């Protein structure tokens, strides 16, 4: 029996579904998840020694590729000095200063250990600051797995066909309003009918948990204007897009200043780091200055921050994002060309270093259009690519990620793999 199959069997006895995060279980695409053993640059190896060009990149954090020497060295140095103190350290100041400098809407920031913690805390803060209860989110956007946000969510819930979770009491989500992504008219109506109760609007400025859906021109601007008019806070969930679509995140790309921003993934460089920050007057409502409580033993962990700081430093190299964006665009172009050569309805698009692939003719602009994509064909494509040595996200509802380590050789390999994979789909092999 192959190593991944053996480990998956063992894992299922002691871990629900054999995984520690649902999408990894390959339920949407079928088959056995790969158990990975190591990674270097753009390549990962499974426990059976097979190698793959990796477009998951730990779901986004590994913007400089696997085990970048600068990042590994920084982690080793930090670890040698102590793993955790539960007391302030210099690295926390350095990270906070860097985030405030690179994302100007962040005047103050608090570090946490995951994206879920960041969004959960930002929501609490927004409610505490505005003294209002309701929050608005958009269908198919995923903001981590805190109760109030786990309604019509993307990512794993959507992948498993359960976008709202059991175990979340109706009372907990009675204050959550869910609207259509890329349609500001719903928000206009919600504000008109109950604006005085809406504390915040939270949005993925580029949706990356229902595949990739880019914001329509004017959508984010409309959210900004409506939140300002009705005194609600605009929260950009940039856990995925922060330092991924460009140095200043999606807010720099689209020229919008949110009141609060949540971060994760890249700022930890593969280690558990999250953050939420924004307007100083809002942030100062947090304990110990104000009445909104939030805390964490491992918040600002020095080893995790060492990985994050080293990664962010790499992203500040001249042309880093130009090159990353160009490489990601090339991946999309080569995949699309390969599909069309086989006569398959397919398209792909990228925003900076993240991309989406769709089995339809044009990129979806809404959750409904995402649902029109052919998920069964995606699964066949996923497995054909895996057999060719290319590791895509095992779900039609996740974005893909390119790193600075994906060079011409990896992209060429991907294109050749895609040509064979699409041809096999056409032949029904
Ligand atoms: N929710 C993550 C992707 N959007 C998946 C996390 C994981 O399985 O590691």
XYZ file of C-alpha atoms and ligand atoms in Angstrom:
438
model
C 0.000 0.000 0.000
C 1.297 3.424 -0.866
C 2.412 5.721 1.955
C -0.362 8.305 1.579
C -3.038 5.598 1.582
C -1.539 3.933 4.638
C -1.259 7.216 6.536
C -4.758 8.294 5.521
C -6.143 5.037 6.842
C -4.274 5.493 10.119
C -5.266 9.154 10.355
C -8.954 8.418 9.938
C -8.894 6.281 13.065
C -7.639 9.105 15.247
C -8.631 12.324 13.452
C -12.098 13.176 12.063
C -11.941 12.525 8.335
C -8.225 11.968 8.674
C -7.424 15.672 8.306
C -7.060 18.778 10.409
C -8.840 21.061 7.950
C -11.659 19.732 5.779
C -10.681 20.704 2.219
C -7.493 18.671 2.568
C -9.514 15.456 2.681
C -10.036 15.471 -1.130
C -13.753 14.854 -0.538
C -14.741 17.180 -3.376
C -12.424 15.590 -5.903
C -12.346 12.056 -4.557
C -9.349 9.855 -3.881
C -6.718 9.848 -1.179
C -5.105 13.081 -0.015
C -1.393 13.291 -0.584
C 0.589 13.211 2.617
C 3.393 15.656 1.984
C 6.847 15.255 3.382
C 8.907 18.178 2.209
C 8.946 21.191 -0.046
C 11.606 23.279 -1.723
C 10.850 26.309 -3.844
C 7.858 25.540 -6.071
C 8.043 21.776 -5.563
C 6.571 19.459 -2.921
C 7.303 15.780 -2.376
C 4.854 13.287 -0.942
C 5.713 10.471 1.438
C 6.127 8.138 -1.524
C 8.827 10.342 -3.020
C 6.720 11.685 -5.918
C 7.245 15.375 -6.683
C 4.686 17.965 -7.751
C 4.705 21.578 -8.901
C 2.734 23.114 -6.058
C -0.019 25.670 -6.658
C -1.463 25.440 -3.153
C 1.525 26.945 -1.347
C 0.023 26.117 2.041
C -3.102 27.981 0.828
C -1.275 31.218 0.184
C 1.397 31.957 2.782
C 4.387 30.614 0.845
C 4.811 33.542 -1.496
C 8.570 32.940 -1.647
C 8.179 29.192 -2.105
C 8.847 26.327 0.271
C 11.725 26.475 2.740
C 13.263 29.672 1.432
C 16.757 29.798 2.987
C 16.269 33.318 4.413
C 13.053 32.284 6.107
C 14.434 29.012 7.439
C 17.511 30.796 8.802
C 15.390 33.456 10.515
C 13.244 30.774 12.139
C 16.278 28.825 13.331
C 17.837 31.950 14.836
C 14.637 32.946 16.610
C 13.964 29.424 17.878
C 17.437 29.198 19.364
C 16.625 32.225 21.523
C 13.367 30.842 22.901
C 10.089 29.615 21.454
C 7.623 31.802 23.292
C 7.622 34.275 26.143
C 4.061 35.499 26.582
C 5.652 38.916 27.005
C 6.350 41.700 24.523
C 9.305 41.220 22.164
C 11.116 43.440 19.682
C 9.897 41.356 16.732
C 6.311 42.388 17.520
C 7.229 46.053 17.298
C 9.095 45.449 14.064
C 6.158 43.594 12.519
C 3.617 46.194 13.664
C 5.732 49.054 12.307
C 6.185 47.270 9.003
C 2.461 46.554 8.600
C 1.569 50.158 9.423
C 4.132 51.394 6.909
C 3.151 49.077 4.074
C -0.614 49.372 4.567
C -1.287 53.016 5.397
C -4.937 52.478 6.458
C -3.506 50.488 9.374
C -2.560 53.015 12.043
C -2.412 50.431 14.788
C -2.383 46.678 14.620
C -2.795 43.739 16.951
C -1.092 40.426 16.196
C -2.888 37.115 16.627
C -2.201 33.552 15.504
C -4.649 32.898 12.654
C -6.901 34.523 10.129
C -9.940 33.223 11.975
C -8.810 34.961 15.149
C -8.197 38.151 13.208
C -11.669 38.315 11.627
C -13.461 37.202 14.784
C -11.687 39.903 16.769
C -12.259 42.572 14.122
C -15.991 41.875 14.216
C -16.088 42.132 17.994
C -14.117 45.348 17.837
C -16.418 46.832 15.202
C -19.451 45.980 17.317
C -17.850 47.413 20.433
C -16.786 50.585 18.669
C -20.099 51.307 16.959
C -22.307 49.931 19.684
C -24.285 48.166 16.962
C -24.931 44.443 16.495
C -25.481 43.584 12.857
C -22.764 42.648 10.435
C -22.940 42.218 6.680
C -21.034 39.553 4.802
C -21.267 38.300 1.222
C -22.261 34.849 0.058
C -19.276 32.683 -0.829
C -16.825 34.847 1.110
C -15.038 32.962 3.855
C -13.775 34.773 6.914
C -12.575 31.892 9.043
C -14.735 29.676 11.173
C -16.013 31.951 13.947
C -19.731 31.351 14.533
C -21.075 34.703 13.363
C -19.210 34.469 10.059
C -19.925 30.860 9.213
C -23.031 31.632 7.214
C -23.206 30.923 3.479
C -19.432 30.822 3.603
C -16.947 29.709 0.972
C -13.967 27.389 1.216
C -14.429 24.080 3.052
C -18.129 24.523 3.816
C -18.899 25.246 0.200
C -16.609 22.441 -0.939
C -18.530 19.985 1.229
C -21.893 21.437 0.267
C -22.537 22.838 3.755
C -21.798 26.561 3.535
C -23.494 27.182 6.888
C -22.402 25.025 9.800
C -24.323 22.892 12.253
C -23.516 23.828 15.826
C -24.018 27.530 15.239
C -27.126 28.563 17.198
C -29.611 30.663 15.195
C -29.342 33.382 17.846
C -25.638 33.687 17.087
C -26.207 34.467 13.449
C -29.416 36.438 13.718
C -27.277 39.552 13.442
C -25.476 38.383 10.312
C -26.872 39.714 7.043
C -25.742 37.848 3.921
C -25.766 39.646 0.576
C -24.619 38.906 -2.982
C -20.964 39.587 -3.787
C -20.435 42.200 -6.486
C -23.924 43.635 -6.014
C -23.994 46.776 -3.928
C -27.717 47.315 -4.386
C -28.423 44.768 -1.640
C -26.229 46.716 0.749
C -27.922 49.963 -0.188
C -31.275 48.370 0.696
C -29.969 46.917 3.973
C -28.632 50.274 5.050
C -31.867 52.010 4.062
C -33.979 49.634 6.098
C -31.718 49.013 9.099
C -28.570 51.054 8.727
C -28.552 52.242 12.319
C -27.977 48.646 13.483
C -25.168 47.693 11.103
C -21.797 47.710 12.813
C -19.672 46.537 9.933
C -19.465 45.204 6.409
C -16.805 42.536 6.002
C -15.631 41.544 2.552
C -12.863 39.677 0.794
C -11.862 42.457 -1.627
C -10.922 39.713 -4.069
C -12.988 36.671 -3.179
C -10.666 33.690 -2.966
C -12.751 31.101 -1.193
C -15.373 30.488 -3.890
C -12.666 29.985 -6.480
C -11.456 33.485 -7.394
C -14.008 36.205 -8.040
C -12.606 39.648 -8.759
C -14.511 42.713 -7.614
C -16.544 44.376 -10.334
C -15.472 47.967 -11.058
C -17.189 50.193 -8.533
C -18.247 47.454 -6.093
C -15.644 48.119 -3.413
C -16.001 51.881 -3.900
C -19.737 51.559 -3.312
C -19.163 49.589 -0.110
C -16.806 52.292 1.097
C -19.242 55.092 0.317
C -22.219 53.333 1.916
C -20.330 52.434 5.098
C -19.157 56.012 5.445
C -22.652 57.379 4.864
C -24.282 55.102 7.437
C -21.502 55.107 10.046
C -20.626 51.415 9.731
C -17.056 50.149 9.607
C -15.706 48.644 6.409
C -13.551 45.595 7.117
C -11.354 44.267 4.341
C -10.526 40.648 4.999
C -7.099 40.571 3.413
C -6.003 37.334 5.044
C -5.610 35.930 1.539
C -5.010 39.065 -0.544
C -2.664 40.867 1.871
C 0.860 40.886 0.408
C -0.448 38.441 -2.198
C -2.059 40.651 -4.834
C 0.511 43.396 -4.246
C 2.520 44.945 -1.458
C -0.303 47.071 -0.070
C -2.897 44.334 -0.535
C -6.141 44.699 -2.461
C -6.799 48.068 -0.849
C -3.755 49.549 -2.588
C -4.631 47.822 -5.848
C -8.169 49.221 -5.926
C -7.498 52.466 -4.057
C -9.906 51.934 -1.150
C -9.213 52.701 2.488
C -11.068 50.324 4.809
C -11.547 51.129 8.488
C -10.171 47.764 9.562
C -8.067 45.155 7.796
C -7.489 41.534 8.713
C -4.298 39.780 7.686
C -2.797 36.303 7.905
C -1.085 33.826 5.568
C 1.835 35.760 3.947
C 2.605 37.786 7.092
C 3.451 34.479 8.784
C 5.444 33.092 5.865
C 4.103 29.605 6.636
C 3.933 29.985 10.420
C 0.741 30.808 12.355
C 0.396 34.602 12.340
C -2.691 36.745 11.893
C -3.334 40.426 12.488
C -6.104 42.962 12.537
C -5.586 46.679 12.415
C -6.861 49.962 11.141
C -8.013 53.347 12.366
C -6.323 54.389 15.572
C -9.588 55.587 17.180
C -11.128 52.171 16.533
C -8.111 50.138 17.637
C -7.910 52.060 20.887
C -11.209 50.592 21.986
C -9.336 47.294 22.494
C -8.218 46.066 25.902
C -6.151 47.149 27.772
C -7.067 50.675 26.582
C -10.754 50.104 26.037
C -13.645 47.798 26.807
C -13.378 45.301 23.889
C -11.530 42.240 25.121
C -9.160 40.190 23.006
C -6.096 38.175 24.016
C -3.833 35.243 23.133
C -0.983 33.367 24.822
C 0.849 32.780 21.552
C -0.042 36.131 19.942
C 3.052 37.692 18.404
C 5.000 34.472 18.790
C 8.661 35.300 18.091
C 9.452 32.274 15.940
C 6.352 32.754 13.793
C 7.093 36.456 13.440
C 10.660 35.687 12.365
C 9.246 33.674 9.451
C 6.783 36.441 8.632
C 9.318 39.244 8.791
C 11.813 37.354 6.636
C 9.079 36.626 4.089
C 7.851 40.218 4.000
C 11.421 41.374 3.508
C 11.686 39.171 0.429
C 8.495 40.682 -0.980
C 9.974 44.164 -0.747
C 12.637 43.398 -3.368
C 12.302 45.576 -6.469
C 9.869 44.123 -9.024
C 8.842 41.278 -6.680
C 5.124 41.757 -7.342
C 5.589 42.630 -11.020
C 7.397 39.351 -11.554
C 4.966 37.363 -9.414
C 1.989 38.839 -11.250
C 3.574 38.166 -14.634
C 4.349 34.555 -13.685
C 0.812 34.002 -12.409
C -0.674 35.543 -15.547
C 1.511 33.265 -17.656
C 0.260 30.196 -15.750
C -3.306 31.290 -16.522
C -2.535 31.926 -20.180
C -0.802 28.593 -20.648
C -3.627 26.674 -18.949
C -6.229 28.449 -21.055
C -4.309 27.833 -24.287
C -3.987 24.140 -23.432
C -7.722 23.851 -22.713
C -8.735 25.630 -25.884
C -6.400 23.457 -27.936
C -8.511 20.537 -26.728
C -11.748 22.410 -27.382
C -12.682 22.599 -23.693
C -14.721 25.495 -22.303
C -12.311 26.938 -19.791
C -10.853 30.221 -18.631
C -8.482 31.423 -15.944
C -7.605 34.768 -14.412
C -5.215 36.124 -11.827
C -5.034 39.052 -9.461
C -1.380 39.454 -8.502
C -0.084 36.098 -7.285
C -3.457 34.357 -6.908
C -5.520 32.791 -9.662
C -8.763 31.039 -10.467
C -9.542 28.370 -13.058
C -13.077 27.922 -14.347
C -14.793 25.392 -16.539
C -16.856 28.026 -18.339
C -16.133 30.627 -21.021
C -15.807 33.754 -18.906
C -14.654 34.346 -15.318
C -17.570 34.332 -12.865
C -18.571 37.640 -11.309
C -20.982 36.273 -8.741
C -21.501 33.317 -6.445
C -24.307 32.100 -8.736
C -21.940 32.090 -11.709
C -19.312 30.213 -9.700
C -21.914 27.553 -9.058
C -22.501 27.216 -12.803
C -18.904 26.023 -13.348
C -18.594 22.333 -13.995
C -17.313 20.866 -10.709
C -17.194 17.288 -12.025
C -14.924 18.334 -14.874
C -12.756 20.197 -12.376
C -12.331 17.005 -10.344
C -11.288 15.047 -13.433
C -8.871 17.835 -14.353
C -7.475 17.943 -10.807
C -6.667 14.232 -10.880
C -5.258 14.371 -14.409
C -2.938 17.194 -13.318
C -1.950 15.332 -10.166
C -1.038 12.309 -12.247
C 1.124 14.643 -14.336
C 2.918 16.008 -11.271
C 0.994 19.243 -10.689
C -0.688 19.843 -7.338
C -3.739 22.124 -7.541
C -6.135 22.918 -4.690
C -8.402 19.865 -4.265
C -11.575 21.902 -4.648
C -13.241 23.900 -7.415
C -13.916 26.601 -4.831
C -10.403 27.571 -3.830
C -7.973 29.984 -5.443
C -4.546 28.876 -6.644
C -1.266 30.445 -5.589
C 2.001 31.080 -7.389
C 5.262 31.872 -5.601
C 8.406 33.703 -6.604
C 9.990 30.254 -6.921
C 7.721 29.327 -9.846
C 10.039 29.951 -12.771
C 9.933 29.157 -16.494
C 10.769 25.502 -15.873
C 7.836 24.929 -13.497
C 5.443 26.876 -15.701
C 6.554 24.941 -18.759
C 6.030 21.691 -16.896
C 2.571 22.883 -15.872
C 1.648 23.802 -19.437
C 2.800 20.432 -20.777
C 0.899 18.646 -18.007
C -2.218 20.695 -18.762
C -2.033 19.869 -22.482
C -2.084 16.158 -21.654
C -4.686 16.567 -18.891
C -7.129 18.499 -21.079
C -6.587 16.063 -23.941
C -7.472 13.202 -21.600
C -10.635 15.021 -20.519
C -11.646 15.505 -24.133
C -11.079 11.843 -24.894
C -12.973 10.915 -21.729
C -9.946 8.930 -20.587
N -9.728 27.225 4.284
C -8.475 27.071 3.646
C -8.486 27.482 2.242
N -9.203 28.621 1.921
C -7.970 25.657 3.733
C -7.059 25.532 4.852
C -6.335 24.190 4.961
O -6.892 23.162 4.687
O -5.197 24.241 5.340
